[in-house]
Amino acid sequence: MEKSSKAQIKLLGIGSAKDRALKANLLAALEALDLEVVLLEISNVNEILSYGISGIPALLLDDKIIFQKIVPSVEELCTVLSELLQYRETPKGV
């Protein structure tokens, strides 16, 4: 079994309409790209503040902020995730 080889995506928000829209778009993008990632939803305000974002909703990939204060479209998410995750892939034995 591979350990922590999956990308980790954190969705930061407090449950607002924008947060729910971002989650829906993210899930649709992950399905469209056929990606398996670890998805964590962070809703505790103090924990959200600890990430140093300027606003919610926010999306982090491997603890790097990729979106904040906006709800990107499914297409935008597909583009950004596929681009960022291709650099994460490393051939076996390297």
mmCIF file of C-alpha atoms in Angstrom:
data_model
loop_
_atom_site.group_PDB
_atom_site.id
_atom_site.type_symbol
_atom_site.label_atom_id
_atom_site.label_comp_id
_atom_site.label_asym_id
_atom_site.label_seq_id
_atom_site.Cartn_x
_atom_site.Cartn_y
_atom_site.Cartn_z
ATOM 1 C CA MET A 1 0.000 0.000 0.000
ATOM 2 C CA GLU A 2 1.358 3.427 -0.952
ATOM 3 C CA LYS A 3 1.685 5.844 1.900
ATOM 4 C CA SER A 4 0.949 9.550 1.466
ATOM 5 C CA SER A 5 1.520 9.451 -2.264
ATOM 6 C CA LYS A 6 -1.899 11.001 -2.858
ATOM 7 C CA ALA A 7 -2.150 14.747 -3.105
ATOM 8 C CA GLN A 8 -3.860 16.431 -0.189
ATOM 9 C CA ILE A 9 -6.445 19.109 -0.877
ATOM 10 C CA LYS A 10 -7.801 21.264 1.924
ATOM 11 C CA LEU A 11 -11.039 23.152 1.509
ATOM 12 C CA LEU A 12 -11.231 26.028 3.982
ATOM 13 C CA GLY A 13 -14.611 27.547 4.715
ATOM 14 C CA ILE A 14 -17.399 27.911 7.233
ATOM 15 C CA GLY A 15 -20.244 26.430 5.215
ATOM 16 C CA SER A 16 -21.428 29.484 3.288
ATOM 17 C CA ALA A 17 -22.985 29.269 -0.161
ATOM 18 C CA LYS A 18 -19.593 30.069 -1.749
ATOM 19 C CA ASP A 19 -17.943 27.309 0.285
ATOM 20 C CA ARG A 20 -20.553 24.798 -0.855
ATOM 21 C CA ALA A 21 -20.204 25.950 -4.473
ATOM 22 C CA LEU A 22 -16.420 25.522 -4.314
ATOM 23 C CA LYS A 23 -16.804 22.021 -2.880
ATOM 24 C CA ALA A 24 -19.287 21.053 -5.613
ATOM 25 C CA ASN A 25 -16.991 22.390 -8.346
ATOM 26 C CA LEU A 26 -13.962 20.691 -6.793
ATOM 27 C CA LEU A 27 -15.712 17.320 -6.588
ATOM 28 C CA ALA A 28 -16.850 17.657 -10.212
ATOM 29 C CA ALA A 29 -13.296 18.530 -11.311
ATOM 30 C CA LEU A 30 -11.787 15.605 -9.401
ATOM 31 C CA GLU A 31 -14.321 13.270 -10.999
ATOM 32 C CA ALA A 32 -13.691 14.691 -14.479
ATOM 33 C CA LEU A 33 -9.940 14.242 -14.053
ATOM 34 C CA ASP A 34 -10.419 10.828 -12.419
ATOM 35 C CA LEU A 35 -8.146 11.901 -9.557
ATOM 36 C CA GLU A 36 -7.916 10.299 -6.168
ATOM 37 C CA VAL A 37 -6.800 12.766 -3.537
ATOM 38 C CA VAL A 38 -7.103 13.174 0.194
ATOM 39 C CA LEU A 39 -9.761 15.853 0.703
ATOM 40 C CA LEU A 40 -9.962 17.600 4.063
ATOM 41 C CA GLU A 41 -12.589 20.173 4.921
ATOM 42 C CA ILE A 42 -11.476 22.728 7.493
ATOM 43 C CA SER A 43 -14.270 24.758 9.094
ATOM 44 C CA ASN A 44 -12.770 25.706 12.468
ATOM 45 C CA VAL A 45 -12.166 29.474 12.295
ATOM 46 C CA ASN A 46 -8.957 29.387 14.338
ATOM 47 C CA GLU A 47 -7.556 26.621 12.160
ATOM 48 C CA ILE A 48 -8.572 28.498 8.992
ATOM 49 C CA LEU A 49 -6.777 31.615 10.254
ATOM 50 C CA SER A 50 -3.615 29.590 10.872
ATOM 51 C CA TYR A 51 -3.185 29.112 7.102
ATOM 52 C CA GLY A 52 -2.621 32.838 6.518
ATOM 53 C CA ILE A 53 -5.265 33.214 3.826
ATOM 54 C CA SER A 54 -6.849 36.569 3.038
ATOM 55 C CA GLY A 55 -10.387 35.225 2.744
ATOM 56 C CA ILE A 56 -12.645 32.224 2.339
ATOM 57 C CA PRO A 57 -13.416 30.038 0.620
ATOM 58 C CA ALA A 58 -9.876 28.848 0.035
ATOM 59 C CA LEU A 59 -8.343 25.792 -1.558
ATOM 60 C CA LEU A 60 -4.920 24.427 -0.704
ATOM 61 C CA LEU A 61 -2.979 21.723 -2.494
ATOM 62 C CA ASP A 62 -0.349 20.085 -0.315
ATOM 63 C CA ASP A 63 -0.645 23.111 2.027
ATOM 64 C CA LYS A 64 -0.010 25.645 -0.763
ATOM 65 C CA ILE A 65 -2.792 28.153 -1.418
ATOM 66 C CA ILE A 66 -4.124 27.794 -4.954
ATOM 67 C CA PHE A 67 -7.392 29.755 -4.681
ATOM 68 C CA GLN A 68 -8.837 32.112 -2.094
ATOM 69 C CA LYS A 69 -11.865 34.407 -1.953
ATOM 70 C CA ILE A 70 -13.209 33.067 -5.271
ATOM 71 C CA VAL A 71 -15.137 30.094 -6.567
ATOM 72 C CA PRO A 72 -13.301 28.862 -9.660
ATOM 73 C CA SER A 73 -15.280 27.041 -12.311
ATOM 74 C CA VAL A 74 -14.984 23.294 -12.793
ATOM 75 C CA GLU A 75 -12.957 23.979 -15.943
ATOM 76 C CA GLU A 76 -10.548 26.296 -14.088
ATOM 77 C CA LEU A 77 -10.109 23.722 -11.333
ATOM 78 C CA CYS A 78 -9.431 20.967 -13.890
ATOM 79 C CA THR A 79 -6.785 23.100 -15.590
ATOM 80 C CA VAL A 80 -5.000 24.149 -12.399
ATOM 81 C CA LEU A 81 -5.164 20.753 -10.690
ATOM 82 C CA SER A 82 -3.947 18.804 -13.709
ATOM 83 C CA GLU A 83 -1.099 21.292 -14.192
ATOM 84 C CA LEU A 84 -0.007 21.258 -10.544
ATOM 85 C CA LEU A 85 -0.424 17.522 -10.051
ATOM 86 C CA GLN A 86 1.613 16.575 -13.119
ATOM 87 C CA TYR A 87 4.686 18.016 -11.386
ATOM 88 C CA ARG A 88 3.901 15.984 -8.285
ATOM 89 C CA GLU A 89 4.155 12.707 -10.204
ATOM 90 C CA THR A 90 7.558 11.105 -9.994
ATOM 91 C CA PRO A 91 8.586 7.934 -11.776
ATOM 92 C CA LYS A 92 9.219 4.863 -9.616
ATOM 93 C CA GLY A 93 12.785 4.483 -8.483
ATOM 94 C CA VAL A 94 13.590 8.183 -8.736
#
